[in-house]
Short mmCIF file of C-alpha atoms (C1' of nucleotides) in Angstrom, two decimals:
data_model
loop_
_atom_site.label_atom_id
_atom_site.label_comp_id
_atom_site.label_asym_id
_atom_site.label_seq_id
_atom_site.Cartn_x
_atom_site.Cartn_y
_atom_site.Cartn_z
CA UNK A 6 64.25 127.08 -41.00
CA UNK A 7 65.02 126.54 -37.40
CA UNK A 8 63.21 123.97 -35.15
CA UNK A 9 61.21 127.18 -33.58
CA UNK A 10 58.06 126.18 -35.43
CA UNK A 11 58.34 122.40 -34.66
CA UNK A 12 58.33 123.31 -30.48
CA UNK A 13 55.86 126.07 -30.50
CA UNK A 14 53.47 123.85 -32.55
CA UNK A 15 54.65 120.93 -29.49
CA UNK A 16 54.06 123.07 -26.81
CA UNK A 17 50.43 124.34 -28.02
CA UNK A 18 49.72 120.64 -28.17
CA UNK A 19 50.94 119.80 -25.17
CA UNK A 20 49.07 122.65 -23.44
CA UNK A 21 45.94 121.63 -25.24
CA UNK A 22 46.18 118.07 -23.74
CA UNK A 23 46.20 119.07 -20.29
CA UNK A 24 43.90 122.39 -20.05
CA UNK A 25 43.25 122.43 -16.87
CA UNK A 26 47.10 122.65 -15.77
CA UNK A 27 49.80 125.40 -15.58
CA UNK A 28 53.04 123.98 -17.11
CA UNK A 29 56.25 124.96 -16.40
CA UNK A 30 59.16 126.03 -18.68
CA UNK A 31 60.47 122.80 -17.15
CA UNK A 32 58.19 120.21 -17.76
CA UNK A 33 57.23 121.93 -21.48
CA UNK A 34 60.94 121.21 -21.87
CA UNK A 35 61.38 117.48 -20.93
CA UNK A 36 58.12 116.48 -23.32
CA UNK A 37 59.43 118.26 -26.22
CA UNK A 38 63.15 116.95 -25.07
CA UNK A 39 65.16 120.95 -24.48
CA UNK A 40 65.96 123.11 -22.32
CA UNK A 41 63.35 125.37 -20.38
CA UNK A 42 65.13 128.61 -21.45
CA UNK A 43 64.62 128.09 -24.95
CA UNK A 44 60.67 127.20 -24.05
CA UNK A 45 60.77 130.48 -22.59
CA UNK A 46 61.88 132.18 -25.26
CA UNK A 47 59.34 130.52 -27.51
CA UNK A 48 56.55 130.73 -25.67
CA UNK A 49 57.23 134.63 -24.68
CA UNK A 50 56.41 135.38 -28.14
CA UNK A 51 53.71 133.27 -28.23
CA UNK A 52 52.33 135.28 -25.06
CA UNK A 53 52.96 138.47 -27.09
CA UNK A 54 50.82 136.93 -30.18
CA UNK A 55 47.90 135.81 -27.57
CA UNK A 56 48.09 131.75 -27.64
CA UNK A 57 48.88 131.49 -24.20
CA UNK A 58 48.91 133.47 -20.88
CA UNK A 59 51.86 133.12 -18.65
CA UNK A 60 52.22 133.60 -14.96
CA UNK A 61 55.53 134.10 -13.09
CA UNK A 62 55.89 133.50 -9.41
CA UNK A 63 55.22 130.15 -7.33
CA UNK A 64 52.78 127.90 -9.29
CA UNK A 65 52.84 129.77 -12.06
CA UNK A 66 53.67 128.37 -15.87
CA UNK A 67 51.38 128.50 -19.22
CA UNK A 68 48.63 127.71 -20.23
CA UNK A 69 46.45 127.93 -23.43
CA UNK A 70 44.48 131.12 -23.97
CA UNK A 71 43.24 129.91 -27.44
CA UNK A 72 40.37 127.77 -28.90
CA UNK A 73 42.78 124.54 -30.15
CA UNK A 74 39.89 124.48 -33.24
CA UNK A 75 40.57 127.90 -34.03
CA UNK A 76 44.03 128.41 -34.20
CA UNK A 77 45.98 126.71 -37.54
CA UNK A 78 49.61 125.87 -37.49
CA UNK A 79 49.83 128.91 -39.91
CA UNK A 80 49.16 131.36 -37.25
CA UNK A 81 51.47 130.14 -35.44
CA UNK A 82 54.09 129.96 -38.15
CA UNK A 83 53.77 133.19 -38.86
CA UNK A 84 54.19 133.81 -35.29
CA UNK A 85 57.42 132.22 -35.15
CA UNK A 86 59.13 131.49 -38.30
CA UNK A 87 57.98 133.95 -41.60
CA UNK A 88 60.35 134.08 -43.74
CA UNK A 89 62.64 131.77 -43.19
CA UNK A 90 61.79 128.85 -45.66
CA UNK A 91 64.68 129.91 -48.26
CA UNK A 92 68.23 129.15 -47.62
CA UNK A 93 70.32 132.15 -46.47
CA UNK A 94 72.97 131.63 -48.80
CA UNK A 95 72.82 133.98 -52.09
CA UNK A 96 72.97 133.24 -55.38
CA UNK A 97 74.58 135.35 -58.28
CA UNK A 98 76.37 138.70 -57.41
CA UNK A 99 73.94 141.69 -58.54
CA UNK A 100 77.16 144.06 -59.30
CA UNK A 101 77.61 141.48 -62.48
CA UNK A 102 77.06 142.46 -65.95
CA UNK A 103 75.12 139.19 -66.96
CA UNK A 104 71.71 139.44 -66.17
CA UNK A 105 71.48 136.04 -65.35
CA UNK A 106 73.69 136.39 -62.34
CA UNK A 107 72.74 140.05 -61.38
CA UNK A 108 69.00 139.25 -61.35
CA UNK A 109 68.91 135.59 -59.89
CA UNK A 110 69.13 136.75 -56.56
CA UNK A 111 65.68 138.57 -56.38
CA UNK A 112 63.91 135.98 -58.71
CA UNK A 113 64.51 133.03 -56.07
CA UNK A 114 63.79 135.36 -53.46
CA UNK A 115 60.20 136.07 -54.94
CA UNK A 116 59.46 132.52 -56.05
CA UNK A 117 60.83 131.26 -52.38
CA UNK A 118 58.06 133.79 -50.72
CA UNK A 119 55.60 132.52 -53.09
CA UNK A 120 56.17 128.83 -52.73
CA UNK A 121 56.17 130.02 -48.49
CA UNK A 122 52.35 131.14 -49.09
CA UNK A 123 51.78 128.00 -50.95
CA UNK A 124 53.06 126.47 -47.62
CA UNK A 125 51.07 128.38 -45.37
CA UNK A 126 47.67 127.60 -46.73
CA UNK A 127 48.79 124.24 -46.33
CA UNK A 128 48.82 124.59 -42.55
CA UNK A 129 45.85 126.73 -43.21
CA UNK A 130 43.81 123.41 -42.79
CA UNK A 131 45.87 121.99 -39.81
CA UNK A 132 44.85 123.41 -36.46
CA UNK A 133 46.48 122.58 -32.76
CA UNK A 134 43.39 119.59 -31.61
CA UNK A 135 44.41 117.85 -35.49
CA UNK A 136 47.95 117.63 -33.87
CA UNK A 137 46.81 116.89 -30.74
CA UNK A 138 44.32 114.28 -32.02
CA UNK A 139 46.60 112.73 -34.38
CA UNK A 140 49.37 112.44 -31.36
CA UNK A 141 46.46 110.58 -29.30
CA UNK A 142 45.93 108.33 -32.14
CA UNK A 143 49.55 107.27 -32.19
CA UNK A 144 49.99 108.81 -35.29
CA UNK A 145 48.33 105.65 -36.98
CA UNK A 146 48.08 107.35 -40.19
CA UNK A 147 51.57 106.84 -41.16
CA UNK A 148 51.16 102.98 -41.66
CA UNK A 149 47.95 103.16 -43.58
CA UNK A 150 50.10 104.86 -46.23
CA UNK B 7 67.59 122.90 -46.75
CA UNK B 8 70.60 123.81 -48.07
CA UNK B 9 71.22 125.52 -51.45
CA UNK B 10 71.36 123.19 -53.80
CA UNK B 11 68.17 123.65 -55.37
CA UNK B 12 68.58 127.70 -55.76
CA UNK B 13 72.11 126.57 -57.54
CA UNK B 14 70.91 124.35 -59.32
CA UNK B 15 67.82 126.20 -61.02
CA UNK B 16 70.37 128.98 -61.21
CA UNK B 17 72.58 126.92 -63.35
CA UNK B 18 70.14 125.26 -65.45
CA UNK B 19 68.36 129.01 -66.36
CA UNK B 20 72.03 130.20 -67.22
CA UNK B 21 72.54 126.96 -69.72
CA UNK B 22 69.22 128.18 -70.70
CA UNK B 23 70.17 131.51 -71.12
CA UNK B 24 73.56 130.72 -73.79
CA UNK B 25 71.80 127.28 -75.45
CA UNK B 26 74.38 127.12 -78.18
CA UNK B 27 77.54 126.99 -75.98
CA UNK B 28 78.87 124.01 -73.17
CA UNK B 29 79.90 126.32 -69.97
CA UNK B 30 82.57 125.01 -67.73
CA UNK B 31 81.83 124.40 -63.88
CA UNK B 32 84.27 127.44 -63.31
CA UNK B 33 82.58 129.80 -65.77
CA UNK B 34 78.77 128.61 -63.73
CA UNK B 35 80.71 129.08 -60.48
CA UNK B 36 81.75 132.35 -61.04
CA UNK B 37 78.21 133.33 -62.28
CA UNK B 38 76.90 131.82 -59.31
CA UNK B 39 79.33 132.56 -57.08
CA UNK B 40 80.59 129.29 -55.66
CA UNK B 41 83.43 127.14 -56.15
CA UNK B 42 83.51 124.62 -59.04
CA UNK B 43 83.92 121.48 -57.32
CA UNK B 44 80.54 122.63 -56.06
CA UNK B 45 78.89 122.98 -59.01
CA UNK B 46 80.10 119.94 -60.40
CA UNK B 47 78.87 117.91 -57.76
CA UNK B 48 75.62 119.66 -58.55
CA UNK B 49 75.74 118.76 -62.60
CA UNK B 50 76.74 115.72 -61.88
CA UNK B 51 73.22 114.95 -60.01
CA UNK B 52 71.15 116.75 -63.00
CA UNK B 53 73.27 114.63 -65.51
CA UNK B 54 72.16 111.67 -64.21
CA UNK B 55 68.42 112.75 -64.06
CA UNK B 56 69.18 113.85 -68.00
CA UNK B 57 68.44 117.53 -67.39
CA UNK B 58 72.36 118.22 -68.67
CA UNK B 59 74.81 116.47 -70.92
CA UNK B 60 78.25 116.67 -70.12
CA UNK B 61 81.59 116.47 -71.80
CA UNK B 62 84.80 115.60 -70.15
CA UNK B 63 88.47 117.13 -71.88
CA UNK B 64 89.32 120.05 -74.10
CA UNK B 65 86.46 122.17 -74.68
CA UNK B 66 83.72 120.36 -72.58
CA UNK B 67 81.52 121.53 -69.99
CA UNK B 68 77.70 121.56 -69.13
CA UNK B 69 74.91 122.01 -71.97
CA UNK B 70 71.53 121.75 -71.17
CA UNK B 71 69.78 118.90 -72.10
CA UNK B 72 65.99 119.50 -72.12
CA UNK B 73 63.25 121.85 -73.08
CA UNK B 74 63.52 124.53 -70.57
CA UNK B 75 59.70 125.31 -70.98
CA UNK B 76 59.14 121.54 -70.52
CA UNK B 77 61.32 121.18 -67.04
CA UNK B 78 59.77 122.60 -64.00
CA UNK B 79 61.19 122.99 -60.84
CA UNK B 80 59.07 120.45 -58.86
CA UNK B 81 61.18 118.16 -60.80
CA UNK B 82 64.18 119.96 -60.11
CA UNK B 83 63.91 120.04 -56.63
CA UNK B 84 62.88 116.76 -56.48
CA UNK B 85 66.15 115.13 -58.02
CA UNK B 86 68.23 117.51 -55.46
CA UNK B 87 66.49 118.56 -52.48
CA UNK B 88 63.71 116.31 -51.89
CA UNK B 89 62.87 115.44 -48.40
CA UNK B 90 64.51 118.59 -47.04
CA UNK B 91 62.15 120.94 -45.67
CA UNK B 92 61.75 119.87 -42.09
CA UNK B 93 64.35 121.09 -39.90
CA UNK B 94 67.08 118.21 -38.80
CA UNK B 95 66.30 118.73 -35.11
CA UNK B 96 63.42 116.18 -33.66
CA UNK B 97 60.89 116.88 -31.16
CA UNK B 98 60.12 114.83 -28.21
CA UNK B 99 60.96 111.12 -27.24
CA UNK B 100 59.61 108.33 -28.28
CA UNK B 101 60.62 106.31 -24.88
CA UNK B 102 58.38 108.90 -23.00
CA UNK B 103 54.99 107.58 -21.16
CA UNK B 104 53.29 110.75 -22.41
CA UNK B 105 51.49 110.64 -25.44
CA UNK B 106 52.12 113.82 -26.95
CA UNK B 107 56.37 113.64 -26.38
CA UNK B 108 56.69 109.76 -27.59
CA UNK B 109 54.57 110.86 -30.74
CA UNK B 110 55.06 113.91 -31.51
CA UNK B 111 58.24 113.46 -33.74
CA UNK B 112 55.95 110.80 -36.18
CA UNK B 113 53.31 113.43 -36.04
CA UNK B 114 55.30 116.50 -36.96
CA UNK B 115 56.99 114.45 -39.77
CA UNK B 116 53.76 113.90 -41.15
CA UNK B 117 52.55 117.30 -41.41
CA UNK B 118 56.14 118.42 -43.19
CA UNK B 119 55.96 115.63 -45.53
CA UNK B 120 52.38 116.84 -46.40
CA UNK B 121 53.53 120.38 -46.24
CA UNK B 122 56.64 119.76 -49.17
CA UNK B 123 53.99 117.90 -51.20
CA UNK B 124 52.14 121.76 -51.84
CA UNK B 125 55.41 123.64 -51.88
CA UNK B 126 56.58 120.86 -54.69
CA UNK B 127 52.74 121.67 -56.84
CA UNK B 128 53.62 125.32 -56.47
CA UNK B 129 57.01 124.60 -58.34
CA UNK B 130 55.47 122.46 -60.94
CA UNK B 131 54.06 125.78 -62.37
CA UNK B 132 57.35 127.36 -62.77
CA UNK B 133 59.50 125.97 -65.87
CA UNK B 134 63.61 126.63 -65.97
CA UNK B 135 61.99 129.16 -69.16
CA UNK B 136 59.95 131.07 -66.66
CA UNK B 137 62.84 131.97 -64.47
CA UNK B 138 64.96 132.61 -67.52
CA UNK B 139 62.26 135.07 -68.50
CA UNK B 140 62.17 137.06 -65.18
CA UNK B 141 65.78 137.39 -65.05
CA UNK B 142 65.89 139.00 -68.54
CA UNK B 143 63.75 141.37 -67.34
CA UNK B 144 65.19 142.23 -63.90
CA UNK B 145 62.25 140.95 -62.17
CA UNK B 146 60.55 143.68 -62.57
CA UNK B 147 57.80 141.89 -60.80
CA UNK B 148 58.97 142.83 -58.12
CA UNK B 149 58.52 146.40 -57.75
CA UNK B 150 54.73 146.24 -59.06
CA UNK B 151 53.81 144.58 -56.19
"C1'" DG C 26 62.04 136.65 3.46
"C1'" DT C 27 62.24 132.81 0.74
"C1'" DA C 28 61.03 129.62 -2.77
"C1'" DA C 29 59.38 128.83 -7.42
"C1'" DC C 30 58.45 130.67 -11.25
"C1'" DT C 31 59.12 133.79 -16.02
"C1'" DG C 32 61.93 137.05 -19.11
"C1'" DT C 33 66.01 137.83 -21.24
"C1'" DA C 34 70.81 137.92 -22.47
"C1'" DC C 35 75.23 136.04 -23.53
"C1'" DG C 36 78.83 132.78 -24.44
"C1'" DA C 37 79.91 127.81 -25.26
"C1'" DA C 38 79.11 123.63 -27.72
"C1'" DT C 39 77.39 121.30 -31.47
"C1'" DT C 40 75.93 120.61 -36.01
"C1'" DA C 41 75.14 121.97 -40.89
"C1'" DT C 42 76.80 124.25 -44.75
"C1'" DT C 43 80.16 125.91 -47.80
"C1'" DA C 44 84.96 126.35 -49.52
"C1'" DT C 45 89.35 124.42 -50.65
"C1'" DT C 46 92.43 121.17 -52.26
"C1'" DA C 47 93.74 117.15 -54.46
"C1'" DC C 48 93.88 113.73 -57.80
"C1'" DA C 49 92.18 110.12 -60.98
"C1'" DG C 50 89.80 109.73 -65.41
"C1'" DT C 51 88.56 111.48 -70.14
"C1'" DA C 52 89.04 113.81 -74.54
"C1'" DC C 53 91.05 116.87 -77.67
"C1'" DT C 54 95.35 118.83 -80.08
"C1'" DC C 55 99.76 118.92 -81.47
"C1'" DG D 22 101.98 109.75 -77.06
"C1'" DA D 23 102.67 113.98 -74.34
"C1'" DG D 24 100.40 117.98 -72.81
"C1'" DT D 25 96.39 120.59 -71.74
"C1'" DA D 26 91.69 121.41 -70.29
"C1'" DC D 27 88.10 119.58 -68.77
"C1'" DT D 28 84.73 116.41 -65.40
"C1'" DG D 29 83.98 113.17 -61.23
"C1'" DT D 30 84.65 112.47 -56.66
"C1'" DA D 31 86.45 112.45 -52.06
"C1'" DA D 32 88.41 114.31 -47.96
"C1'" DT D 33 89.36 117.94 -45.07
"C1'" DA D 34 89.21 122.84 -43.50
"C1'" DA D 35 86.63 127.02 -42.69
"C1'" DT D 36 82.53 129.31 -41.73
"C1'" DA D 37 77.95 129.99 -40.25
"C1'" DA D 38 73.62 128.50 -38.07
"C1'" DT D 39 71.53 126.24 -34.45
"C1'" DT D 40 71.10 124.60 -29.97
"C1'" DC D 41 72.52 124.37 -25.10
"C1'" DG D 42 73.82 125.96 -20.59
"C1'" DT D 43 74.20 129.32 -17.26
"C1'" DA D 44 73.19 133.44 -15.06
"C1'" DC D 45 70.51 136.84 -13.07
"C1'" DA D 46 66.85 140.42 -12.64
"C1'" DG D 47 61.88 140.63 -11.99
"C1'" DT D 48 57.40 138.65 -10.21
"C1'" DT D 49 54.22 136.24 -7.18
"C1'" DA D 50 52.68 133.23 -3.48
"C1'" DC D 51 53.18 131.68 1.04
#
DNA sequence: GTAACTGTACGAATTATTATTACAGTACTC
DNA sequence: GAGTACTGTAATAATAATTCGTACAGTTAC
């Protein structure tokens, strides 16, 4: 998995603490600490998937088009990054006689998109104000474990 | 995360699969399709956590070492690929006067430490028998899905 | 018309992953 | 004890994935 996720799930945050602002590619990009064309990037599909509106031209930016309580990090996971919780590399070689290594390939790809739902329903229970409320709290959390 | 784990599990269900014989690292390599010095990097790791026994000289090689219907994967993954879900890549800075960028990075660690903790009790229902089993019979699962 | 934005593409730079090679150590066989 | 077939481990090379930087067309406000 690539760090798409991570900045989408930033960026919805950050749009979520200041609602009543557009924010540019820009200044989404210094917080989260890239560059503004990769925000673009992310949050054009995120347009396309209905978190946020966009508006080019002078003044123009994002901003959230969501309910922060509503929307789960799964959402936007699926958004963004399905799929891409199991390694690319392959195991086995299906052209083998031994089942072992001719089958292995499509057994860890079926227990990889199970163990990815498992994960999902996980972030099920997350939504973009518990980020942005944990972030406020200084993530205080951590030392309490 | 790299693919350590899938080689791993892959290696353990083949010692599985021929219980009365030690395999070398070239004969798992070529079933796995890597390079021996790979794989005995690997073994070495689930030798020390007593999942294989190893012999060194003439004739030696990898044997398995436990009850493949006692040895799930959670425990698998845990000796080899713990920690490893979260992309390497960090989000925001925690010098920043904002909030959201200086915590972000504590916040988002949080969530994916959280997050392996359910993909790990989805692998504690699969044993090193249970992937043995649906590679004997070409995953078959598969296709009634 | 111009300035400030987004949308998108492409190549460069960086980083992570995998492969290769090498060699010391161990154990069996003759 | 010499030779052979293994593991254990490290270092480096090759490859692939990820991230960055730049560019430019399109849009909107003034």
């Amino acid at each position: 998995m690539n760090s798409e996720f991570t900045i989408a799930v930033h960026s919805l945050a950050l749009l979520a603490h200041i609602p009543e602002h557009m924010a540019s590619s820009e200044l989404i990009a210094k917080n989260v600490c890239t560059n503004p064309a990769r925000i673009r990037k992310i949050m054009s599909i995120l347009r396309k998937n209905g978190f946020v509106k966009t508006k080019e031209g002078i003044g123009g930016g994002y901003i959230l088009a969501c309910d922060p309580n509503e929307v789960t990090l799964a959402e936007i996971y699926c958004s963004i990054s399905n799929g891409t919780l199991k390694p690319h590399w392959c195991s086995g070689d299906p052209q083998e006689a031994c089942q072992v290594s001719a089958n292995m390939h499509g057994v860890m790809d079926q227990i990889f998109t199970e163990a990815e739902m498992y994960f999902t329903k996980y972030l099920e229970q997350i939504t973009i104000q518990t980020v942005l409320d944990k972030v406020r709290q200084g993530c205080q959390e951590n030392s309490q474990q």
